[in-house]
mmCIF file of C-alpha atoms in Angstrom:
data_model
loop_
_atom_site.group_PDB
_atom_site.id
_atom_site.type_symbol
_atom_site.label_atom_id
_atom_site.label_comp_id
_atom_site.label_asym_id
_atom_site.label_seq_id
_atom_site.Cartn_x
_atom_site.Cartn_y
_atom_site.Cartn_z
ATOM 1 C CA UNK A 858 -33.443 4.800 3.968
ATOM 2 C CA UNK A 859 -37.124 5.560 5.394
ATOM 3 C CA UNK A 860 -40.268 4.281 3.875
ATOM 4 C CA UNK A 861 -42.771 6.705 1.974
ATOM 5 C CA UNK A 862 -45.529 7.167 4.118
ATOM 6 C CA UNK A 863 -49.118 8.363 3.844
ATOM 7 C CA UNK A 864 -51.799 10.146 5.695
ATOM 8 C CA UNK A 865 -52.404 7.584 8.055
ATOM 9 C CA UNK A 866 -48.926 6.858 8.430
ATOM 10 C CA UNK A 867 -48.157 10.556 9.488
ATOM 11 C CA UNK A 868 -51.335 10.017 11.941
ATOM 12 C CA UNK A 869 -50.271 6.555 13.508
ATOM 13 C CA UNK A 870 -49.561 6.596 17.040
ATOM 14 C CA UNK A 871 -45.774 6.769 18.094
ATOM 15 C CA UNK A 872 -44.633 2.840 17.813
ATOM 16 C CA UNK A 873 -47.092 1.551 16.347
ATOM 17 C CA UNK A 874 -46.433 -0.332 12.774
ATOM 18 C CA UNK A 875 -47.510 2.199 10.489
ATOM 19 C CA UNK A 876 -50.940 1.446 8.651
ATOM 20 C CA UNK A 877 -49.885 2.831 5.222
ATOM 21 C CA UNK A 878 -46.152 2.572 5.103
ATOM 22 C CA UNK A 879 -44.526 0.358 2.431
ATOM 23 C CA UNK A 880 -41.299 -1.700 3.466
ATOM 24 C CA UNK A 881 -38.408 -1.993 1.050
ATOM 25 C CA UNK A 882 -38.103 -5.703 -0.263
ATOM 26 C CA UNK A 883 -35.181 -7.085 1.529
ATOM 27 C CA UNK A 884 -35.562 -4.204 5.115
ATOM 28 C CA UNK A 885 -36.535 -4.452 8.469
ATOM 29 C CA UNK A 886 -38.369 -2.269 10.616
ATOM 30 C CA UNK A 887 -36.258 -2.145 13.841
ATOM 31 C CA UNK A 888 -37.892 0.253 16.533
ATOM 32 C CA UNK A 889 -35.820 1.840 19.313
ATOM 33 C CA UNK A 890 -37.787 3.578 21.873
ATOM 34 C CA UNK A 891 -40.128 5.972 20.049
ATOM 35 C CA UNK A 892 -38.080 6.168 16.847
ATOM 36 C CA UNK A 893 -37.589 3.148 14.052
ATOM 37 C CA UNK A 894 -35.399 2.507 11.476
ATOM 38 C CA UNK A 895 -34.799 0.244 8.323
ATOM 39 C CA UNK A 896 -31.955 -2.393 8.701
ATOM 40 C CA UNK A 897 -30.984 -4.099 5.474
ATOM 41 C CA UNK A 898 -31.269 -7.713 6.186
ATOM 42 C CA UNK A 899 -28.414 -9.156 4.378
ATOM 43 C CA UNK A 900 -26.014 -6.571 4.972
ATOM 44 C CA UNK A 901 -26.694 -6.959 8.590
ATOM 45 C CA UNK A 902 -26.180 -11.218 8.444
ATOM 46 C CA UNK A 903 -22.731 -9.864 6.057
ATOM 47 C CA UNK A 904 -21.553 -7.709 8.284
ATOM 48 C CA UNK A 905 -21.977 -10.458 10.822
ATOM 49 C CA UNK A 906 -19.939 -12.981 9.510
ATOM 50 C CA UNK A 907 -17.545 -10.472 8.732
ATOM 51 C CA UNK A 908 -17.135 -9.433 12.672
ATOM 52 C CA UNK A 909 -17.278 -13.450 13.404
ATOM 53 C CA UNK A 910 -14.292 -14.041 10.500
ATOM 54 C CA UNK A 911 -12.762 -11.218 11.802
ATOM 55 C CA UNK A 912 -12.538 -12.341 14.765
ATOM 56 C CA UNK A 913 -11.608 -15.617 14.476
ATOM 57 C CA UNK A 914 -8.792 -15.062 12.270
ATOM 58 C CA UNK A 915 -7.382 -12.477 15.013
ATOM 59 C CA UNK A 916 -7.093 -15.458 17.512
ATOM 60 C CA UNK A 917 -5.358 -17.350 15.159
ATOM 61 C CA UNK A 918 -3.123 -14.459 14.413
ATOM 62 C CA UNK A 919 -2.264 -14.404 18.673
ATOM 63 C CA UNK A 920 -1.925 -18.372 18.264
ATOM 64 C CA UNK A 921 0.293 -18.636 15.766
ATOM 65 C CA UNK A 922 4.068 -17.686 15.286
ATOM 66 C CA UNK A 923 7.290 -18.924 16.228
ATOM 67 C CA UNK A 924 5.860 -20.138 19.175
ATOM 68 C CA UNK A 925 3.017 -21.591 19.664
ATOM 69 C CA UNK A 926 -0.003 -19.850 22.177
ATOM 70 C CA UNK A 927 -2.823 -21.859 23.304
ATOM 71 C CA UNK A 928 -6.376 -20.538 22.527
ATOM 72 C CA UNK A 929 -6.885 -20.486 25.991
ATOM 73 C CA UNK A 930 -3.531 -18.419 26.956
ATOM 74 C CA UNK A 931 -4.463 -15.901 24.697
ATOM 75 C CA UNK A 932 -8.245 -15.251 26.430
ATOM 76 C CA UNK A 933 -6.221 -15.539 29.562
ATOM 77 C CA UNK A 934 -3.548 -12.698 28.260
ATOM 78 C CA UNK A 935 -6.529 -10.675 26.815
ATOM 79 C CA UNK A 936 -8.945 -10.701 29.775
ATOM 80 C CA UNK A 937 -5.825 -9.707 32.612
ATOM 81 C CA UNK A 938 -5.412 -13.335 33.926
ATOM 82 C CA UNK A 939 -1.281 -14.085 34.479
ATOM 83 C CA UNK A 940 -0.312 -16.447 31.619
ATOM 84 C CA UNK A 941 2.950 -17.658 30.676
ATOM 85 C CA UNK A 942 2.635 -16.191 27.495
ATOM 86 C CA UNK A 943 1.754 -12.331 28.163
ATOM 87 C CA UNK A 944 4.998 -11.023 26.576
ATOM 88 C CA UNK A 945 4.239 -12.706 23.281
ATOM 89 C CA UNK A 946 0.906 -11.915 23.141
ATOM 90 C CA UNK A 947 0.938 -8.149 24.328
ATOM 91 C CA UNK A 948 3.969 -6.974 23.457
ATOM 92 C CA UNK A 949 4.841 -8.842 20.132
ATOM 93 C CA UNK A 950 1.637 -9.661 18.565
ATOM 94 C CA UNK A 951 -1.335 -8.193 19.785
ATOM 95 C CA UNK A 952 -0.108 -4.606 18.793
ATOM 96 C CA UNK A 953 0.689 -5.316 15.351
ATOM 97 C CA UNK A 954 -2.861 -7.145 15.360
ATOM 98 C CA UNK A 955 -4.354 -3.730 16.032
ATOM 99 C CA UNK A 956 -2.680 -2.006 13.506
ATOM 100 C CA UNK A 957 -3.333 -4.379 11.127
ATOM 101 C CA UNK A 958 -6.970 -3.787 11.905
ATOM 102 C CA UNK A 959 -7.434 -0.136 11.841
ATOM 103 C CA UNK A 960 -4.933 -0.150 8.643
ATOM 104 C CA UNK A 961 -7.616 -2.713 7.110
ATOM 105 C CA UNK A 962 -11.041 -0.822 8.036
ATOM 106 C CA UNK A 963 -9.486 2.611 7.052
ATOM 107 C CA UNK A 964 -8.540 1.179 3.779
ATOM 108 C CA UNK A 965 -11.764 -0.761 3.315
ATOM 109 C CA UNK A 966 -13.884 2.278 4.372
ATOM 110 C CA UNK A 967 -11.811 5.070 2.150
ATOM 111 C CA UNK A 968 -11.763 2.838 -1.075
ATOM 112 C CA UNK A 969 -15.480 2.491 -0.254
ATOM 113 C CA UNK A 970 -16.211 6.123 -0.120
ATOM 114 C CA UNK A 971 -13.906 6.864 -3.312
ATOM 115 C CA UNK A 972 -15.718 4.308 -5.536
ATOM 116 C CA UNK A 973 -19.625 5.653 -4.590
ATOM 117 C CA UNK A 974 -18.073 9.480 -5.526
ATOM 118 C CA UNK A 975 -16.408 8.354 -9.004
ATOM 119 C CA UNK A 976 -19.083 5.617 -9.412
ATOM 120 C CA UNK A 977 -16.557 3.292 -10.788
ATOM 121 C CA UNK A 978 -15.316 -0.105 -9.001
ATOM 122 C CA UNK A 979 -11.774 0.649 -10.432
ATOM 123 C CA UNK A 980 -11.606 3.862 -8.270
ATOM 124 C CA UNK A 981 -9.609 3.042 -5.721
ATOM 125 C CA UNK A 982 -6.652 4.776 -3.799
ATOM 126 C CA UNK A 983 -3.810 2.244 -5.280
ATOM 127 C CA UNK A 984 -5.150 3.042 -8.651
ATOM 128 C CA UNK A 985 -5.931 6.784 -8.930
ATOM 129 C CA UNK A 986 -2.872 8.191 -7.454
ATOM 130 C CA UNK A 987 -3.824 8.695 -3.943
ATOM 131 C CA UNK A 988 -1.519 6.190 -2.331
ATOM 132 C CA UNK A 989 1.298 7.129 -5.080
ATOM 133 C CA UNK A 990 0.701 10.467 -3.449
ATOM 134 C CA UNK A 991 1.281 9.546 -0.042
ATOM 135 C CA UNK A 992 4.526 7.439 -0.946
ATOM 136 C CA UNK A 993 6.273 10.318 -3.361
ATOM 137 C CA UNK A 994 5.884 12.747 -0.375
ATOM 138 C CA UNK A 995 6.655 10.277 2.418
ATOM 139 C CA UNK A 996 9.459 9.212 0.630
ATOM 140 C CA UNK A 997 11.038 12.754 -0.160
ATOM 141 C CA UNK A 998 10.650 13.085 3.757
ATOM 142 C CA UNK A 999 12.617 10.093 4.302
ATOM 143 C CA UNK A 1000 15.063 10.939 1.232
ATOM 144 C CA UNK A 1001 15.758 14.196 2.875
ATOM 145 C CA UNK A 1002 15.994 14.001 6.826
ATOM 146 C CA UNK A 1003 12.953 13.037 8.077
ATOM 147 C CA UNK A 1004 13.445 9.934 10.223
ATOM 148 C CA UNK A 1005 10.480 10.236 12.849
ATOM 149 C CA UNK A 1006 7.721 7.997 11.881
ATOM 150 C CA UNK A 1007 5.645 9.882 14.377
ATOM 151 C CA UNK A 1008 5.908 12.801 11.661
ATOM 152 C CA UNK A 1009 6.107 10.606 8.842
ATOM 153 C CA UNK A 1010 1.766 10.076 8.853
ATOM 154 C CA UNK A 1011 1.455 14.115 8.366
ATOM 155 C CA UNK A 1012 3.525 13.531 5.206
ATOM 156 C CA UNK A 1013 1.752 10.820 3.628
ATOM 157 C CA UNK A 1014 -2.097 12.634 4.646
ATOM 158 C CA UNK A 1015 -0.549 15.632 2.735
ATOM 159 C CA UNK A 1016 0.247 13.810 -0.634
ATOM 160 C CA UNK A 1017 -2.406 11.823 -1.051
ATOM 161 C CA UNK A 1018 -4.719 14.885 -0.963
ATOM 162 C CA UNK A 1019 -2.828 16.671 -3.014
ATOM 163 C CA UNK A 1020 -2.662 13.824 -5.357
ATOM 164 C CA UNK A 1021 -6.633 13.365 -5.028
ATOM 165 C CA UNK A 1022 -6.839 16.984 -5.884
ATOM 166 C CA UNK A 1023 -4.673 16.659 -8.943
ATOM 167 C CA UNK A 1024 -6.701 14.055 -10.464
ATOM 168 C CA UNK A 1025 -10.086 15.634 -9.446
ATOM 169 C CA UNK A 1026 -8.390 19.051 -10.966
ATOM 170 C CA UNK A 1027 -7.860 17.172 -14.326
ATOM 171 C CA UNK A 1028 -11.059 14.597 -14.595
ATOM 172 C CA UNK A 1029 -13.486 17.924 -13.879
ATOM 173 C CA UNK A 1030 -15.241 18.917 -16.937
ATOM 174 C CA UNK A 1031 -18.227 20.057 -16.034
ATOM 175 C CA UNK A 1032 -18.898 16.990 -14.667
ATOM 176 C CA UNK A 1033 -16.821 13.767 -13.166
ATOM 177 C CA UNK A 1034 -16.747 11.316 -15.901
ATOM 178 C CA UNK A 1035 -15.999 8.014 -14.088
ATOM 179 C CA UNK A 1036 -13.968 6.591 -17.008
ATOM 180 C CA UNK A 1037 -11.610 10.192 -17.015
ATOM 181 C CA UNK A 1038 -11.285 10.089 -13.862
ATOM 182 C CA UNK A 1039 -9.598 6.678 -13.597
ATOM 183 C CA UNK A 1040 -7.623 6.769 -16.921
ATOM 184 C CA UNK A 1041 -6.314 10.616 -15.515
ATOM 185 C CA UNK A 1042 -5.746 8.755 -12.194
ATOM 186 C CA UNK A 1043 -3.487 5.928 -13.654
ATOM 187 C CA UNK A 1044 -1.869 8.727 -15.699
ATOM 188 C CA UNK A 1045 -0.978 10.580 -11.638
ATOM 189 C CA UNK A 1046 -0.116 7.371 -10.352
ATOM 190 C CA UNK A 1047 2.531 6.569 -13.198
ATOM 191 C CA UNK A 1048 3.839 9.647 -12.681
ATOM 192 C CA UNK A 1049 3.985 9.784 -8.618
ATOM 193 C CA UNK A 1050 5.825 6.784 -8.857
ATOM 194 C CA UNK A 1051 8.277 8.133 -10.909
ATOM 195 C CA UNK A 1052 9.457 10.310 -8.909
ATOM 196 C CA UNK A 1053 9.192 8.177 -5.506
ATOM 197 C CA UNK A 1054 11.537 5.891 -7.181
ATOM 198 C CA UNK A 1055 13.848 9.033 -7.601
ATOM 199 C CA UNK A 1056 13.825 10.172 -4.714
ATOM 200 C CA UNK A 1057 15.147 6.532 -4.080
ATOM 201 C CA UNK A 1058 17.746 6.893 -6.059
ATOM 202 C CA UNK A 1059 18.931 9.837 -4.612
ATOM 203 C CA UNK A 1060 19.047 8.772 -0.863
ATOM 204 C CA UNK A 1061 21.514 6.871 1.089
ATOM 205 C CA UNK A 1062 21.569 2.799 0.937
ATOM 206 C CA UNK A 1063 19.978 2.273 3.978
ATOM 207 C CA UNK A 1064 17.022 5.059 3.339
ATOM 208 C CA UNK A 1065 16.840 2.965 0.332
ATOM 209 C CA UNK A 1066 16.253 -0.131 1.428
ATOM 210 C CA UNK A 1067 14.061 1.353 4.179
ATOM 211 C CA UNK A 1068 11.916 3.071 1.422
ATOM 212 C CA UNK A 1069 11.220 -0.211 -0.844
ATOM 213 C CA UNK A 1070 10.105 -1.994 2.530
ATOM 214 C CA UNK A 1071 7.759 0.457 3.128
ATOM 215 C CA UNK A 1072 6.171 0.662 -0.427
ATOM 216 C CA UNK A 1073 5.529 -2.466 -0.348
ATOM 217 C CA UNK A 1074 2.764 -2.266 2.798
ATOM 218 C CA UNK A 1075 4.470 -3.930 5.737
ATOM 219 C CA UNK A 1076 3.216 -4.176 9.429
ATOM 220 C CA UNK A 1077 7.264 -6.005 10.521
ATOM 221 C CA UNK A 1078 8.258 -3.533 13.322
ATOM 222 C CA UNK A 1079 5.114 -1.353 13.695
ATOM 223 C CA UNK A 1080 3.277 -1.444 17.034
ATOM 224 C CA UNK A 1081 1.217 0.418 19.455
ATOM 225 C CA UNK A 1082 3.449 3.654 18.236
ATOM 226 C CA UNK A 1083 1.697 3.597 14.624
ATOM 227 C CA UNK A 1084 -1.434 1.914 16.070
ATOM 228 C CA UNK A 1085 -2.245 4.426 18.646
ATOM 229 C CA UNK A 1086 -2.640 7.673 16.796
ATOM 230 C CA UNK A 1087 -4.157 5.911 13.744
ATOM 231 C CA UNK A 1088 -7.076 4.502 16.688
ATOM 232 C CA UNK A 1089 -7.419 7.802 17.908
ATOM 233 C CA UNK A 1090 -8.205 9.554 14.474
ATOM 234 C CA UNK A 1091 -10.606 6.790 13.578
ATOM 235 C CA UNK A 1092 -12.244 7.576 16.313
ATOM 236 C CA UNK A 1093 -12.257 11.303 15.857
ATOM 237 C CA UNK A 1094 -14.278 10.570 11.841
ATOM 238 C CA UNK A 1095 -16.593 8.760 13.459
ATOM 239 C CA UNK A 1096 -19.351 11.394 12.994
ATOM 240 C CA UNK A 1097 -18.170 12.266 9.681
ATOM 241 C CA UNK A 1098 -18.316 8.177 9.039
ATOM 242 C CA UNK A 1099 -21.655 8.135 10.632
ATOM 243 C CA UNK A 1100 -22.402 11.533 8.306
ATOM 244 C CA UNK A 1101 -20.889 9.808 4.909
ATOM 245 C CA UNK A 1102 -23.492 6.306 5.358
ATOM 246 C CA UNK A 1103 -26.309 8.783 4.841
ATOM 247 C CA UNK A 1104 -25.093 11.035 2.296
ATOM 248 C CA UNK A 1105 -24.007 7.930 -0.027
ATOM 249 C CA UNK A 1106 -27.982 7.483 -0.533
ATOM 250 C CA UNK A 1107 -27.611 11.208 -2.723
ATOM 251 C CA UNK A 1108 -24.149 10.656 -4.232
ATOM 252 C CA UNK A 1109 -25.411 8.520 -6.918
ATOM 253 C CA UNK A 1110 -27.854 10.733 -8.259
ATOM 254 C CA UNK A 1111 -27.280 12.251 -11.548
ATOM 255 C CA UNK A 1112 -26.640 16.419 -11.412
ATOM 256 C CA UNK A 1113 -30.418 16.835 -12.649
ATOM 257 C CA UNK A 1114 -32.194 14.557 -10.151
ATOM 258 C CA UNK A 1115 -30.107 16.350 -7.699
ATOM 259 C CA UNK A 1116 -31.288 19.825 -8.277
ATOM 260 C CA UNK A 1117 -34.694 18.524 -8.602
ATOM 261 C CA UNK A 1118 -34.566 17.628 -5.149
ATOM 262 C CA UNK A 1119 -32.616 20.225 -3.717
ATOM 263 C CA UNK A 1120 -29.720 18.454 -3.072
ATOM 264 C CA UNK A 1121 -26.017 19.882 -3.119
ATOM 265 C CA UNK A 1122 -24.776 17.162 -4.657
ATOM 266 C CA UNK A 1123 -20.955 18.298 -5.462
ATOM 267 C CA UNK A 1124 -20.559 19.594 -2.160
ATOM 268 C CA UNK A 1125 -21.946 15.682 -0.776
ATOM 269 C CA UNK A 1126 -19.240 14.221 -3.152
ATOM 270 C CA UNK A 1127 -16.852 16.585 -2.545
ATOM 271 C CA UNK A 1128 -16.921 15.957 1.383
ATOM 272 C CA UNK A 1129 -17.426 11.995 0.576
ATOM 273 C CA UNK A 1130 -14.347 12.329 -1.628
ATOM 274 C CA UNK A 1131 -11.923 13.802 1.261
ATOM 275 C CA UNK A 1132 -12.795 11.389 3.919
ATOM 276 C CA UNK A 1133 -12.132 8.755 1.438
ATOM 277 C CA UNK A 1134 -8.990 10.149 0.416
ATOM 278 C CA UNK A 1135 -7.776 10.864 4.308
ATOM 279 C CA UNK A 1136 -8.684 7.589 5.004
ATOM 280 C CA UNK A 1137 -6.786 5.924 2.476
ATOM 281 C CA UNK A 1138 -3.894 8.318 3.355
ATOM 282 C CA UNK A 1139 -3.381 7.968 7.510
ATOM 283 C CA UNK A 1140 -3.392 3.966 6.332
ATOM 284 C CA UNK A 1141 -0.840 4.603 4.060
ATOM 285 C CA UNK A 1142 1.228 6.532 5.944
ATOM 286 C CA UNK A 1143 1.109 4.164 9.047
ATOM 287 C CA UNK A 1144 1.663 0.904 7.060
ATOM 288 C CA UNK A 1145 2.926 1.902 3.637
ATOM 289 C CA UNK A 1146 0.604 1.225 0.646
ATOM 290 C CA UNK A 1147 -1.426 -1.773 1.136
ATOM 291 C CA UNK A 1148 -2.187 -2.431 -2.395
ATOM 292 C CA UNK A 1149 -5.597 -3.696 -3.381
ATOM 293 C CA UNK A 1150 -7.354 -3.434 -0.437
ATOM 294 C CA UNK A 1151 -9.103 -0.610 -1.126
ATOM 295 C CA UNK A 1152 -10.444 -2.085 -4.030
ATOM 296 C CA UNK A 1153 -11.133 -5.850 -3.026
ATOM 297 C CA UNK A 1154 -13.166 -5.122 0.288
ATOM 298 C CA UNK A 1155 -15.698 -2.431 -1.027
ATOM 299 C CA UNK A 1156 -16.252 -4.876 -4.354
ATOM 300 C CA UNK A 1157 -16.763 -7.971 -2.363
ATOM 301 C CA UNK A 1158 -18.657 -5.988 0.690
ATOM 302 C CA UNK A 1159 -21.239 -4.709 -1.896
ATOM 303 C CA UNK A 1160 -21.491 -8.116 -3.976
ATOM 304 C CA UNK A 1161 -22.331 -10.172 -0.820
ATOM 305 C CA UNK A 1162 -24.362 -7.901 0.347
ATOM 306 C CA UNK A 1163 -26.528 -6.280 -2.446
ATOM 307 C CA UNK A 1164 -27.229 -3.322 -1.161
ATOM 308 C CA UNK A 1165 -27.655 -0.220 -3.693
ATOM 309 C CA UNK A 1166 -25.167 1.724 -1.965
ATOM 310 C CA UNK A 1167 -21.661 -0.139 -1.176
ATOM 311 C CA UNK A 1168 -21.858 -1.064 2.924
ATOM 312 C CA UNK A 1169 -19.217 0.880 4.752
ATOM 313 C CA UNK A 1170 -19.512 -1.378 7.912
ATOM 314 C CA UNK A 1171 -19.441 -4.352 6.106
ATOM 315 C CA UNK A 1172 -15.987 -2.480 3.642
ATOM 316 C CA UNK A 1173 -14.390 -1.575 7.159
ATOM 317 C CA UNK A 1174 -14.622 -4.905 8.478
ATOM 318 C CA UNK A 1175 -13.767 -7.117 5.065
ATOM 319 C CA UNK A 1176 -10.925 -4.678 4.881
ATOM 320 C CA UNK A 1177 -9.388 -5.466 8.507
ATOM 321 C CA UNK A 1178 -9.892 -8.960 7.967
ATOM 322 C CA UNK A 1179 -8.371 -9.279 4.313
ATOM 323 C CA UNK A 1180 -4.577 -7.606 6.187
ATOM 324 C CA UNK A 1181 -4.506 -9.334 9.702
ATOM 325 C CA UNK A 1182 -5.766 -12.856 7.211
ATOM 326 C CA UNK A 1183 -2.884 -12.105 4.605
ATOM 327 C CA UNK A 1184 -0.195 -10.675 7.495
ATOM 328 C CA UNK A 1185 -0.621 -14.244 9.268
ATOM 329 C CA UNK A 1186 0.523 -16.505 6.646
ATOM 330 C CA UNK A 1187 3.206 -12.990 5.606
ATOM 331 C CA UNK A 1188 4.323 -13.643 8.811
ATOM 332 C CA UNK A 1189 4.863 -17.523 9.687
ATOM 333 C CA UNK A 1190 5.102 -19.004 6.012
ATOM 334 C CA UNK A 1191 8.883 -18.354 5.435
ATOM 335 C CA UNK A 1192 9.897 -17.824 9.336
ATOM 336 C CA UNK A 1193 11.915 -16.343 10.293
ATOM 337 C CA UNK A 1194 12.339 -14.343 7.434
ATOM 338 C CA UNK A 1195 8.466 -12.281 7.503
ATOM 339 C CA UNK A 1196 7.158 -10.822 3.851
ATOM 340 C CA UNK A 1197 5.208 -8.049 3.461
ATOM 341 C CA UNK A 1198 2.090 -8.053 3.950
ATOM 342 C CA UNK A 1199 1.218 -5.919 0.509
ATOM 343 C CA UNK A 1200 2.957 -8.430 -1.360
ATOM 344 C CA UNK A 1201 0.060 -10.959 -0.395
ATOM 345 C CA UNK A 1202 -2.758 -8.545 -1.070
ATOM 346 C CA UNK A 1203 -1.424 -8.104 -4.287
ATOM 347 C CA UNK A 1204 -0.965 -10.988 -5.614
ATOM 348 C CA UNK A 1205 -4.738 -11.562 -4.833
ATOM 349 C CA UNK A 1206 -5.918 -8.145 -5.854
ATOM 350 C CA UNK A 1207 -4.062 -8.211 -9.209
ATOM 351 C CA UNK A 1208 -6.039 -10.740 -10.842
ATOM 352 C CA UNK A 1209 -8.961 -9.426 -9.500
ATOM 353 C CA UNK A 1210 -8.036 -5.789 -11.005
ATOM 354 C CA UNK A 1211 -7.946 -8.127 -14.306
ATOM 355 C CA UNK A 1212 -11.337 -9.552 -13.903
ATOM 356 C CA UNK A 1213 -12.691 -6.390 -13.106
ATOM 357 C CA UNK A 1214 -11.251 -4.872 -15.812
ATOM 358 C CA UNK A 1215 -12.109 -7.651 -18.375
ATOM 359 C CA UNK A 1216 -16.249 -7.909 -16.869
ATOM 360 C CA UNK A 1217 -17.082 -4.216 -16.065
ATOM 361 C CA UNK A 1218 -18.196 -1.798 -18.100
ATOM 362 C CA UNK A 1219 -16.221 2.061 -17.106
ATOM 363 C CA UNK A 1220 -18.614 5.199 -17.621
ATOM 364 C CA UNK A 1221 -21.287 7.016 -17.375
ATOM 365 C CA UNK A 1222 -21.470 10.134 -15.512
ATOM 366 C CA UNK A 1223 -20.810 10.606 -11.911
#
């Protein structure tokens, strides 16, 4: 967001505090070189404490288990000194901490995106379809041959698209009506499920019980193989990430503002839209659905933050800290049998879904 300037702003010499410029309430001018930029003070101290929590809560995930690692082990594992616990640490729990981190920002990010586009803090992935999407078609893979979870990722990207695209298909009428498009969106996800859970039905015991594992969001037996390409696409969005920050600021105008300015608005919320839904997807399909996520980071990101736009830095990293801080206790509260982590974030996002539902008010036009 830059400042509206004036004539004297326009002739002010390069670095110099503009004479006639106004500053948001709540921004700071940060100048780099000969450019500057606005940085939105509490967002910045939020997404702070979200990298500090994050962080600390990733130690004690490396700390804590069956056995026991000392703080200073794990430093010692992490920086290449020898340490009696390096097998522990690197091959049994520092990859599933990764996942569990990119699976948590992608989430956190993609729910983000999907709630500024339908303008409605119920729109997220585990509630519009999108994940349903991903499951029905990963599942049918599973159901019927596919056994590669290297492949299995390309399945679950390719139904929660077309699930996305269902719902945006249906909600569109001449406009995206944020309280259509969730009711239409429960309406895909009732029936997605339906026909994961035959597909269930229909496959052998053991697909079976492989199948309700992985709807349920679980990081047990994932590692640097689901990590690794799920890393490596993150990184690959990282100019359309860098791309969607900016174009949030237009994606809340109304179609008429929009044209006043010259904006193309659908096309802004169209591309907003996909990212979100990809995003959403590649975690599903490397984790399983992760209920709630989507929805509890963005919401809480935005509430601590109070920003008008929800913070996608601040989403990402809320995101990976809500799965690696509900995998720990998943993981070490009923050793050595390990729980899902989804069945955590549920039973915290569920009665938030309820609050939401019960406090906010769903429409107006997106």
């Amino acid at each position: 967001m830059t400042a509206p300037s004036t004539e004297r702003t326009a002739a002010a010499p390069a670095g110099a505090t503009p004479a006639g410029a106004v500053r948001p309430a709540g921004f700071t001018l940060v100048r780099r070189g000969r450019g500057s930029f606005l940085v939105h003070r509490r967002a910045a101290v939020a997404a702070s404490a979200f990298a500090v929590l994050t962080a600390g809560v990733s130690l004690a995930y490396l700390c804590l288990g069956d056995s026991y690692v000392a703080p200073a082990d794990v430093v010692n594992v992490l920086t290449g000194s020898p340490a009696s616990a390096e097998f522990i640490v690197e091959e049994l729990r520092l990859p599933r901490l990764i996942l569990g981190l990119l699976v948590g920002a992608a989430f956190g990010v993609g729910g983000a995106l999907i709630q500024t586009v339908a303008r409605n803090p119920l729109a997220s992935p585990d509630i519009i379809g999108v994940s349903q999407g991903a499951s029905a078609l990963t599942i049918g893979a599973l159901t019927f041959g596919v056994s590669s979870f290297s492949v299995l990722p390309y399945f679950s990207v390719a139904g929660g698209v077309a699930a996305a695209c269902l719902v945006y298909l249906f909600a569109w009428r001449g406009g995206l009506h944020a309280a259509r498009f969730v009711l239409i969106g429960i309406g895909v996800a009732i029936a997605l499920r339906s026909v994961t859970h035959l597909f269930i039905t229909k496959g052998e015991y053991l697909i079976a019980h492989q199948s309700q594992v992985w709807l349920t969001g679980s990081l047990n037996g994932r590692g640097w193989e689901e990590a690794t390409p799920l890393g490596w696409t993150l990184l690959a969005l990282t100019p359309c990430l860098l791309w969607a920050a900016r174009a949030q600021r237009t994606a809340a105008f109304d179609d008429d503002t929009a044209r006043a300015l010259g904006v193309p608005l659908q096309r802004t919320r169209f591309g907003l839209a996909l990212l979100g839904v990809f995003l959403a997807s590649v975690a599903t399909g490397a984790a399983g659905p992760v209920d709630f996520v989507a929805l509890l980071a963005p919401q809480i990101a935005r509430r601590l933050t109070r920003t008008p736009q929800i913070p996608l830095l601040s989403s990402g990293l809320l995101g990976a800290f809500i799965v690696v801080a509900a995998d720990l206790p998943a993981r070490v509260m009923f050793a050595p049998v390990e729980v899902p982590v989804g069945v955590l974030t549920a039973a915290v996002g569920a009665p938030y879904l309820i609050w939401l539902i019960v406090r906010g008010r769903t429409g107006g036009k997106a």
